[in-house]
Short mmCIF file of C-alpha atoms in Angstrom, two decimals:
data_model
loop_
_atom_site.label_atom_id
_atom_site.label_comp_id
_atom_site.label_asym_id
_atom_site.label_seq_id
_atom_site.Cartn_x
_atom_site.Cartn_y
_atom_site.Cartn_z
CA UNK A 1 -27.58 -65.92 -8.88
CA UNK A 2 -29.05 -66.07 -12.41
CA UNK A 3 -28.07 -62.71 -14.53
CA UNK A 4 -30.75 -61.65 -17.41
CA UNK A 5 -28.91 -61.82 -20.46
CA UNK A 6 -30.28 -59.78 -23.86
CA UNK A 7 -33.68 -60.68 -25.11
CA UNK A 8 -34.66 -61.40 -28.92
CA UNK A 9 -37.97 -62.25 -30.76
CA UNK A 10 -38.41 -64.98 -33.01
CA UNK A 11 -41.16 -64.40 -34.94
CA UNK A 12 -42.81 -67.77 -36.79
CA UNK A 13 -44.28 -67.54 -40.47
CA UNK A 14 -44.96 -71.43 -41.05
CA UNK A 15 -46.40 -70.78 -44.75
CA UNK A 16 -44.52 -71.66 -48.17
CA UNK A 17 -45.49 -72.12 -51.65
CA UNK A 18 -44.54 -76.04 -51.39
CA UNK A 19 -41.91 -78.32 -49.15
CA UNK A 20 -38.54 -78.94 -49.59
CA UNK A 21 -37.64 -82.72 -49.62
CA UNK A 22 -34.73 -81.79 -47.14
CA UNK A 23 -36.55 -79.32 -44.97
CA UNK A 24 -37.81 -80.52 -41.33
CA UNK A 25 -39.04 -77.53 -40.11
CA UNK A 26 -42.43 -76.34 -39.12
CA UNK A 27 -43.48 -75.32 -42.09
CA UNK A 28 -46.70 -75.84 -44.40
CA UNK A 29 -47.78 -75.50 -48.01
CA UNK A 30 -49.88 -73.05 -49.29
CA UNK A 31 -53.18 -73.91 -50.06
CA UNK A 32 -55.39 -70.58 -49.60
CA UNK A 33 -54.23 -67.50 -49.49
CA UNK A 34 -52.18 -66.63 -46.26
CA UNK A 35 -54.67 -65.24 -43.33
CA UNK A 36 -52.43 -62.64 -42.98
CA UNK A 37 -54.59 -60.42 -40.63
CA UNK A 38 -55.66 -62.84 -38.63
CA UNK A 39 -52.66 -64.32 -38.11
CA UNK A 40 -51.02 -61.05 -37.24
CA UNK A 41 -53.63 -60.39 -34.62
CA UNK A 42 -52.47 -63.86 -33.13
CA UNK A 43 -49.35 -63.31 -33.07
CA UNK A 44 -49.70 -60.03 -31.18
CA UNK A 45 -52.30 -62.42 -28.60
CA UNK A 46 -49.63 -64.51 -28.27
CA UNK A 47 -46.73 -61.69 -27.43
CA UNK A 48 -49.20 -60.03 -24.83
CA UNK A 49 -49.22 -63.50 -23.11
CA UNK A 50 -45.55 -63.55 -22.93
CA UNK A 51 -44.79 -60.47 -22.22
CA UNK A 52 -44.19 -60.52 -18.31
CA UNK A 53 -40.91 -62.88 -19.31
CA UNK A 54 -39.57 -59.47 -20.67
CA UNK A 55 -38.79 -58.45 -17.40
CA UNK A 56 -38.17 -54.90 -18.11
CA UNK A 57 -35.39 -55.48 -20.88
CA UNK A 58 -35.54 -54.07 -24.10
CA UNK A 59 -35.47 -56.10 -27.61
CA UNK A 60 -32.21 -57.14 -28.57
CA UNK A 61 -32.93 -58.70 -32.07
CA UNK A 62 -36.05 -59.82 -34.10
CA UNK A 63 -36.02 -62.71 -36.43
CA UNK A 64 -38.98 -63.19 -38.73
CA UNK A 65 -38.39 -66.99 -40.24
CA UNK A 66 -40.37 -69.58 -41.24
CA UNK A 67 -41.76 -71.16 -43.67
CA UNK A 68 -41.40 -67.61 -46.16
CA UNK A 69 -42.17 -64.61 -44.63
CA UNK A 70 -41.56 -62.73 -47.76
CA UNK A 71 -44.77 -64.35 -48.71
CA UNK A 72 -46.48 -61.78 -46.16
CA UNK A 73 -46.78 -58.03 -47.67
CA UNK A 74 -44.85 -55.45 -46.35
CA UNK A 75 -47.81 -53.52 -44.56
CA UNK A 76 -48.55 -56.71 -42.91
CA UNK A 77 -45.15 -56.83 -41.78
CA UNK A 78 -44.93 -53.25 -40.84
CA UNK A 79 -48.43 -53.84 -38.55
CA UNK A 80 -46.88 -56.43 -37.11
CA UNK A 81 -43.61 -54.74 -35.93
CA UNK A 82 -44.94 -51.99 -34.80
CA UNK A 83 -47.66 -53.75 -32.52
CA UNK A 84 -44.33 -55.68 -31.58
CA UNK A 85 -42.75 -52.07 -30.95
CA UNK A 86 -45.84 -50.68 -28.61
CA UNK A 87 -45.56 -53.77 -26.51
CA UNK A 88 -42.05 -54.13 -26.45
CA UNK A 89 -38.94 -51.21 -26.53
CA UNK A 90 -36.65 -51.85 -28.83
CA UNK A 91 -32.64 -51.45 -28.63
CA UNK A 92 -31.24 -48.32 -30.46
CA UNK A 93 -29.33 -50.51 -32.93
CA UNK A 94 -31.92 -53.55 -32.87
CA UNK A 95 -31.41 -55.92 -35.63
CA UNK A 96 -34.38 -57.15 -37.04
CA UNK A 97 -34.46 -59.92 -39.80
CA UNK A 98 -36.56 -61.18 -42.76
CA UNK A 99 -36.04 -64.63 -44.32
CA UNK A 100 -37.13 -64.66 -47.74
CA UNK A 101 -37.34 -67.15 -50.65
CA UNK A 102 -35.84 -65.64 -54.18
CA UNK A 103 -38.86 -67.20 -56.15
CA UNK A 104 -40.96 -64.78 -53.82
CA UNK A 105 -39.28 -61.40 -54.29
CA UNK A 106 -40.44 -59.31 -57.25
CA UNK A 107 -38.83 -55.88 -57.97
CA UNK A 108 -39.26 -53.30 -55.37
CA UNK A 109 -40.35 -55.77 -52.38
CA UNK A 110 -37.47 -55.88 -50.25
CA UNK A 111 -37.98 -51.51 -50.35
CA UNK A 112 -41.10 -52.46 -48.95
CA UNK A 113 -39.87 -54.82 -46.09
CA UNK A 114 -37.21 -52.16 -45.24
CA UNK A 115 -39.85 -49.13 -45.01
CA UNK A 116 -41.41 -51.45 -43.04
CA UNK A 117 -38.73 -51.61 -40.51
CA UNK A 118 -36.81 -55.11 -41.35
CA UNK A 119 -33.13 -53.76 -41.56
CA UNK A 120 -31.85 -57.38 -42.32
CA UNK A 121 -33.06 -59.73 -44.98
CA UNK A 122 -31.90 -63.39 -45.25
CA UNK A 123 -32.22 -65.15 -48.51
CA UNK A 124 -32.42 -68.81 -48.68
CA UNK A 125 -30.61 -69.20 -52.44
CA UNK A 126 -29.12 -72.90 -51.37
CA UNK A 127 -27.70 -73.20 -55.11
CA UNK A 128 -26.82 -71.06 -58.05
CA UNK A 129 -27.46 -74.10 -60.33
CA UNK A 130 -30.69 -75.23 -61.58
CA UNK A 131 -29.85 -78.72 -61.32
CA UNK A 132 -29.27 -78.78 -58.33
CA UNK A 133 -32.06 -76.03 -57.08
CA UNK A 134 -34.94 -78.37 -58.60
CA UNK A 135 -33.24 -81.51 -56.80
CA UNK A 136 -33.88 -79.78 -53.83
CA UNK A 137 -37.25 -78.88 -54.31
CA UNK A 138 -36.62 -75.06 -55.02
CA UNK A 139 -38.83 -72.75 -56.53
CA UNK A 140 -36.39 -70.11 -57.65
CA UNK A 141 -33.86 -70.20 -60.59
CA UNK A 142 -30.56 -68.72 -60.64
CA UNK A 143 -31.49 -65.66 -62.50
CA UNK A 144 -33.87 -65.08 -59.57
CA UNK A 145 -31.87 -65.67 -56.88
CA UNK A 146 -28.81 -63.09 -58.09
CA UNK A 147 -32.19 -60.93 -58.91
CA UNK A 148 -32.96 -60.85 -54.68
CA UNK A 149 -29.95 -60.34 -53.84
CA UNK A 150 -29.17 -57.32 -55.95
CA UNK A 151 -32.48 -56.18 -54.37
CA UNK A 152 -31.22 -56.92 -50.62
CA UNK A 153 -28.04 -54.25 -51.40
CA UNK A 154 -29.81 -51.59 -52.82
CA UNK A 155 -32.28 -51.10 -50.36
CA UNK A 156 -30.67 -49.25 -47.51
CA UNK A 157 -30.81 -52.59 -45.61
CA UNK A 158 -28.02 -52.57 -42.54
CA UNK A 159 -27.03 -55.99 -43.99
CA UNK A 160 -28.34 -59.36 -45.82
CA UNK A 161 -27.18 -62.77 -45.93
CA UNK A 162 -27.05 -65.65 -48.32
CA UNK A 163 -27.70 -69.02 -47.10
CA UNK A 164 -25.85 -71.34 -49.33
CA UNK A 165 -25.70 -75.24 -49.12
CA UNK A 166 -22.79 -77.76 -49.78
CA UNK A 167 -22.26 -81.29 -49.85
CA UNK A 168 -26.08 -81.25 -52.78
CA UNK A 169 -26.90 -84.55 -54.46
CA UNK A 170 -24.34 -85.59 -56.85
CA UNK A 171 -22.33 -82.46 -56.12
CA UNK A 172 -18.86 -82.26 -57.05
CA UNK A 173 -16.20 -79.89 -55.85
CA UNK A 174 -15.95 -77.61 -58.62
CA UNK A 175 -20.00 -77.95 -58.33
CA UNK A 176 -19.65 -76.40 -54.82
CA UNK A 177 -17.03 -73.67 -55.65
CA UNK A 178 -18.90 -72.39 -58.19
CA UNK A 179 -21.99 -71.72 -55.97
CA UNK A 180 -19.64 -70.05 -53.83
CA UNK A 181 -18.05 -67.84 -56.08
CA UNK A 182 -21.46 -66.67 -57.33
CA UNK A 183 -22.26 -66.30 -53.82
CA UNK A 184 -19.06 -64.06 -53.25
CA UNK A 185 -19.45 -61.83 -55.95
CA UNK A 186 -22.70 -60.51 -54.80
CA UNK A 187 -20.84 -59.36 -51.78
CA UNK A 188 -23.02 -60.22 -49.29
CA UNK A 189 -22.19 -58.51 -45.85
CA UNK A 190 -23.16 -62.47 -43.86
CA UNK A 191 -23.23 -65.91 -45.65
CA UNK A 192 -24.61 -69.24 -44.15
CA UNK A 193 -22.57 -71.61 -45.76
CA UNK A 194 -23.45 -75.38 -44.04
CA UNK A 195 -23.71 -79.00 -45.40
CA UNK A 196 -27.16 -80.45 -46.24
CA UNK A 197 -28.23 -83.05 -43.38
CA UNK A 198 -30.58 -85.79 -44.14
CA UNK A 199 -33.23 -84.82 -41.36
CA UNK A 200 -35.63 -87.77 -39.95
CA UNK A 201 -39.17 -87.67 -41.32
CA UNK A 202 -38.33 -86.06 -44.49
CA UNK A 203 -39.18 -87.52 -48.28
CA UNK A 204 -34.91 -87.17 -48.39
CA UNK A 205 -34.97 -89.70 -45.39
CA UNK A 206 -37.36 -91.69 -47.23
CA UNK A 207 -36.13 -91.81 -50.61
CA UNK A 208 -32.10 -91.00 -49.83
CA UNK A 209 -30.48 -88.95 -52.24
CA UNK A 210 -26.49 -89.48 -53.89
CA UNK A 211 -24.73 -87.25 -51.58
CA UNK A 212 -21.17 -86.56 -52.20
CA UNK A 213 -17.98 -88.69 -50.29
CA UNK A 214 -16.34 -88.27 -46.81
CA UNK A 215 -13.29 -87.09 -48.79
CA UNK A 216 -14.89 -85.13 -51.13
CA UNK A 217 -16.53 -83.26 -48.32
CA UNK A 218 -13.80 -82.84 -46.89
CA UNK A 219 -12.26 -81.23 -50.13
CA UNK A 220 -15.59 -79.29 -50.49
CA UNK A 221 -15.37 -77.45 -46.96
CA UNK A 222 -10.96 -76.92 -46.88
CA UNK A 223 -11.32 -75.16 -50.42
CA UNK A 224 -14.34 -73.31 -49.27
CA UNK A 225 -13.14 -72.11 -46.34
CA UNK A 226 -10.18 -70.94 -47.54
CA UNK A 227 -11.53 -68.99 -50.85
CA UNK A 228 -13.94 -67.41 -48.12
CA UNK A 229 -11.37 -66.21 -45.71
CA UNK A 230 -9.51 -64.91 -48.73
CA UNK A 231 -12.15 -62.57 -49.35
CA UNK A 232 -12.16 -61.24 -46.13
CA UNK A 233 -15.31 -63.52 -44.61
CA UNK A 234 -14.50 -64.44 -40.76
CA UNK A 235 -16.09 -67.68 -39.59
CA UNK A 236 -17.74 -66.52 -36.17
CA UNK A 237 -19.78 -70.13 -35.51
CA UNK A 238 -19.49 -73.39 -36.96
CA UNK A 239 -21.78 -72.71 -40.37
CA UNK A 240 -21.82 -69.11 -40.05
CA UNK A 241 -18.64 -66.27 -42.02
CA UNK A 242 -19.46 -62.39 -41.92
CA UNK A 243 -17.60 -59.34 -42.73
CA UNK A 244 -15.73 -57.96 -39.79
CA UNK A 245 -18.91 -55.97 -38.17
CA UNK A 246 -21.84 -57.77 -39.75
CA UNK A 247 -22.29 -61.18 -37.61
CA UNK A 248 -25.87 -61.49 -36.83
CA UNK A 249 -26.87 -60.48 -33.76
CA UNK A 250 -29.77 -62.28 -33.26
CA UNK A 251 -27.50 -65.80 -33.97
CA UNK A 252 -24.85 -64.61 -31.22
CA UNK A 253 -27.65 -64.46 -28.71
CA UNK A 254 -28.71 -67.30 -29.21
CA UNK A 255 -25.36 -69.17 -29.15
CA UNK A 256 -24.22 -66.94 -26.19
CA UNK A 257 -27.31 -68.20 -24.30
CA UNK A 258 -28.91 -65.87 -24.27
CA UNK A 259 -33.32 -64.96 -23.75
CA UNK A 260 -35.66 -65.50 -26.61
CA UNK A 261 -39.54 -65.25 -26.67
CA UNK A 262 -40.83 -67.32 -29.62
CA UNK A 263 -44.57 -66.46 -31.13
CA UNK A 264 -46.34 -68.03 -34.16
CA UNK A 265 -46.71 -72.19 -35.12
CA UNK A 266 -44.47 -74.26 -33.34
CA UNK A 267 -41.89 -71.65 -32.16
CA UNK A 268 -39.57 -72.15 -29.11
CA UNK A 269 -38.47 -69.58 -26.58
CA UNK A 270 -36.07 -69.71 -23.72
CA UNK A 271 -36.43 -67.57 -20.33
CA UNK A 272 -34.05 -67.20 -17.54
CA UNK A 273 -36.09 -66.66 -14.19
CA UNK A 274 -33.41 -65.31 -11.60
CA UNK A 275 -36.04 -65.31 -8.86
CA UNK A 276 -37.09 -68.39 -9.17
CA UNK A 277 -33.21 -69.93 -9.76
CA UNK A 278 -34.69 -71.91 -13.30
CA UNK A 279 -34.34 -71.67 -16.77
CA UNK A 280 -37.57 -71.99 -18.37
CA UNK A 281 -38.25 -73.29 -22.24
CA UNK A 282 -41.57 -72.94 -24.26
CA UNK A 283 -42.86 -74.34 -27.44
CA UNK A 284 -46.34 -72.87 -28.91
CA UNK A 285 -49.07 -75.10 -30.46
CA UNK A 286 -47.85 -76.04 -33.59
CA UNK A 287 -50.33 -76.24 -36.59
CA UNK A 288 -51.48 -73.18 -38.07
CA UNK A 289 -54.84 -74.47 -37.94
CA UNK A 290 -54.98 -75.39 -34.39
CA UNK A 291 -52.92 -71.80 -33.42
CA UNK A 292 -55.60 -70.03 -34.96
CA UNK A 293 -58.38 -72.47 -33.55
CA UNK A 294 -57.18 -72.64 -29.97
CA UNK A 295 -59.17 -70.04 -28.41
CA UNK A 296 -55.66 -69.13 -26.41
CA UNK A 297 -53.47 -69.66 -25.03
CA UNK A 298 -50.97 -70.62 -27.36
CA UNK A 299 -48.62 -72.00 -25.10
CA UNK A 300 -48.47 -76.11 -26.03
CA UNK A 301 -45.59 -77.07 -23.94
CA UNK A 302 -43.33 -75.58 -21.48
CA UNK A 303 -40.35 -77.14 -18.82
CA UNK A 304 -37.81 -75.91 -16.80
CA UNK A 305 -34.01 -77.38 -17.54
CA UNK A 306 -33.11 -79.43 -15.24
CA UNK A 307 -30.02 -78.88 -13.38
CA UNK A 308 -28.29 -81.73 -14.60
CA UNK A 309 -28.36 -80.64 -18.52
CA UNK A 310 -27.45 -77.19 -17.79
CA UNK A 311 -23.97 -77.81 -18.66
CA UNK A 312 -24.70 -79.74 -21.75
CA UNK A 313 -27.16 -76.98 -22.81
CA UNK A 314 -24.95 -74.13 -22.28
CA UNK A 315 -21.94 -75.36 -24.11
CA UNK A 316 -23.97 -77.50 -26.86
CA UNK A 317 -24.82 -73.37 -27.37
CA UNK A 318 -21.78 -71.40 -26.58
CA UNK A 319 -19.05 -74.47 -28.61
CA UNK A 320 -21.01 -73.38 -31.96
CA UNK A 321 -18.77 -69.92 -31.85
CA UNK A 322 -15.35 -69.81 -32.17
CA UNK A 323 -15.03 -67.04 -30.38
CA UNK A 324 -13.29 -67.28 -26.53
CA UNK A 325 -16.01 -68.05 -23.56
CA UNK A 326 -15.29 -65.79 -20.70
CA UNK A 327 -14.79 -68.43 -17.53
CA UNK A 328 -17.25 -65.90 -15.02
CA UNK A 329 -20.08 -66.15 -17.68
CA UNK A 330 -21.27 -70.13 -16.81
CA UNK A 331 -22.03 -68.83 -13.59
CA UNK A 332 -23.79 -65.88 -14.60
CA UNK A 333 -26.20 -67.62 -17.36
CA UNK A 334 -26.72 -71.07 -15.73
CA UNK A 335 -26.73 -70.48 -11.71
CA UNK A 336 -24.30 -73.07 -11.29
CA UNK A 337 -20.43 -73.44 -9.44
CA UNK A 338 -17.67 -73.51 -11.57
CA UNK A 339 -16.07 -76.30 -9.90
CA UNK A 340 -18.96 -78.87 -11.19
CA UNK A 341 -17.28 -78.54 -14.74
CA UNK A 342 -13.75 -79.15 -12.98
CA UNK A 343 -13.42 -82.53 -14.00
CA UNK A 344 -14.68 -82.67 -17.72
CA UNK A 345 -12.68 -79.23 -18.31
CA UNK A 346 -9.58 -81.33 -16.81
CA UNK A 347 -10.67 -83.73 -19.26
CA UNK A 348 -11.15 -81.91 -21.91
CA UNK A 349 -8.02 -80.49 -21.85
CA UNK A 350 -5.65 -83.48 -21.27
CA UNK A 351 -7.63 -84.79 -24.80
CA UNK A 352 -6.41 -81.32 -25.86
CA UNK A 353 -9.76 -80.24 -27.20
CA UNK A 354 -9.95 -77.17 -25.02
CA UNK A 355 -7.71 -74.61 -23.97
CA UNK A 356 -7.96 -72.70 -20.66
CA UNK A 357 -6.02 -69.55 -20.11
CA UNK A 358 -7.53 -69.26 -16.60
CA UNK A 359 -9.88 -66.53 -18.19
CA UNK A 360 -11.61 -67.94 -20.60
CA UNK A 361 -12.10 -71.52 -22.40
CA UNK A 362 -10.99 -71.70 -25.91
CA UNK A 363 -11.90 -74.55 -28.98
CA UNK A 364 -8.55 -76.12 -30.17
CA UNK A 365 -8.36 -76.77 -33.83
CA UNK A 366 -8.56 -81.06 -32.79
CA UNK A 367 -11.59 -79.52 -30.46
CA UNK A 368 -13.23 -78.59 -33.85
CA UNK A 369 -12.80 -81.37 -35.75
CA UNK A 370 -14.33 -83.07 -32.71
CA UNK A 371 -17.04 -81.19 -31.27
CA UNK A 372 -19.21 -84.26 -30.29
CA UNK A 373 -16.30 -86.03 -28.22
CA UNK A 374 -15.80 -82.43 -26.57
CA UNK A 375 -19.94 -81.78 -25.64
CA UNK A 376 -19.91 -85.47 -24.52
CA UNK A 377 -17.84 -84.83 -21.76
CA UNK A 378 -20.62 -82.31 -20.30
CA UNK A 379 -23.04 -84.92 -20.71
CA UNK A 380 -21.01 -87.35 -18.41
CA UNK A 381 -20.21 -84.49 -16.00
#
């Protein structure tokens, strides 16, 4: 029998003032102003459609990302979470998250976001050079970025986080420290700290940048992971280190597998139905032209997961935490026997990629290094 686990919002804002080279998200260049009432009364639409997948939980977590959401105003945002907050209850200690761009924050802003009821703000920095921000299509400058983040801790916000990227164009190692240690001395509570991917369908995949060495990558993430540990950072998941306390909540839901309605452009949700035995995905229509158009419902797509790539699914999830996995739990969140994973958890641990205390499953160090070899034994289960 299927168990509900937490629910959490995403919450898409597909707008930005141009498009990264490296970024192959759903997101969309400004060329008006933002619709911003409209496109809050859509988003509401679309939550009232979705909101017998609830199922009598409460919100967990809300993530507004995009695109910029910063680009929105504070009363906007404040509308929209509390037409989110009539429709929906939230959790006493519900996280509830604002990306935001530096080059869009001026002074007093993020005061606005938290009055508005965002209690987390997540600022995409990427670089603390300017060499390296304009490579990557950046609006911001340094100055700006250390600017937002000041902002972010003096606001009464429950936390913030820096995203930061490694392994830039041409970087070098000391390139990549030093964006680090800027990073660190802002003290951020959370900080995203992952490798720049060349995505398909991106002017990067087009017109390849200079990216740094195997070995220097190497270098870049051993150094980096040590400095952070050394000032006090815990790595929870594979591109994610927090202060004991502050891992985001909305993240571990997601990686433990757990429920998420998505609203806005393009977003995805997943639902588990226990009465039905299924696990159902959704993805909503994805230009912001065509949401606002479409005369509802937004729903473009929607499939249940088939049996046979529930196993994949749940650990290509649960394997991005380092964190134990409690044995009883596959059952619970997937409907399906333990014994079906008998023979690639047999497998897994003869290749000693996996531990298994009889409790729970744990991620070996070699595991780590090879987390593709490990999630392709679920696939041949």
């Amino acid at each position: 029998m299927l168990i509900l686990p937490p629910l959490s919002l995403y919450i898409h804002i597909p707008w930005c003032v141009q498009k990264c080279p490296y970024c192959d998200f759903n997101s969309h260049a400004l060329k008006h102003d933002i619709p911003e009432q409209e496109y809050i009364d859509a988003l509401l639409q679309d939550l009232d459609a979705d909101l017998h997948f609830a199922q009598g939980r409460k919100l967990h977590s809300i993530f507004i990302g995009g695109g910029t959401p910063s680009l929105v105003s504070p009363e906007s945002i404040g509308r929209l979470l509390a037409g989110v907050q009539q429709r929906l209850p939230f959790e006493d200690d519900i996280e509830i998250t604002l990306e935001a761009n530096p080059g869009t924050v001026e002074a007093g802003r993020f005061g606005g976001f938290q009055r508005a009821g965002v209690n987390r703000i997540s600022i995409g920095v990427q670089s603390f050079q300017a060499d390296k921000l304009e490579r990557l299509g950046r609006i911001h400058d340094p100055a700006q970025a250390r600017f937002a983040a000041q902002e972010a801790a003096g606001v009464g916000l429950n936390s913030f986080n820096i995203d930061l990227m490694h392994g830039l164009p041409e970087q070098r190692l000391e390139d990549a420290l030093y964006d680090l240690e800027q990073a660190l001395a802002l003290a951020p509570p959370h900080l995203s700290w992952y490798q720049l991917t060349i995505e398909p369908n991106t002017p990067f995949a087009s017109r390849p940048p200079a990216l740094p060495e195997d070995d220097t990558l190497a270098d870049i993430y051993e150094r980096g992971h040590a400095l952070l540990l050394a000032h006090g950072y815990q790595q929870y998941e594979v591109s994610a280190y927090a202060k004991p306390g502050f891992e985001a909540r909305h993240n571990l839901n997601y990686w433990r597998f757990g429920d998420y309605l998505g609203i806005g452009c393009g977003a995805h949700g997943k639902i588990t139905l226990p009465l039905q035995g299924q696990i159902l995905r959704t993805v909503k229509v994805k230009h912001p032209r065509g949401y606002l158009d479409s005369g509802r419902p937004y729903l473009d797509q929607h499939w249940h997961i088939e049996t046979q790539d529930l196993s994949l699914e749940y650990f290509m999830n649960r394997l991005r935490l380092f964190e134990p996995i409690p044995c009883h739990e596959f059952t619970g969140l997937t409907g399906l026997p333990l014994a079906q994973l008998q023979a690639p958890l047999v497998e897994a641990c003869r290749l000693e990629l996996l531990e298994n205390t009889g409790s729970h499953w744990r991620v070996t160090p070699l595991g780590r290094r090879f987390l593709n070899r490990l999630l392709d034994l679920f696939l041949e289960e």
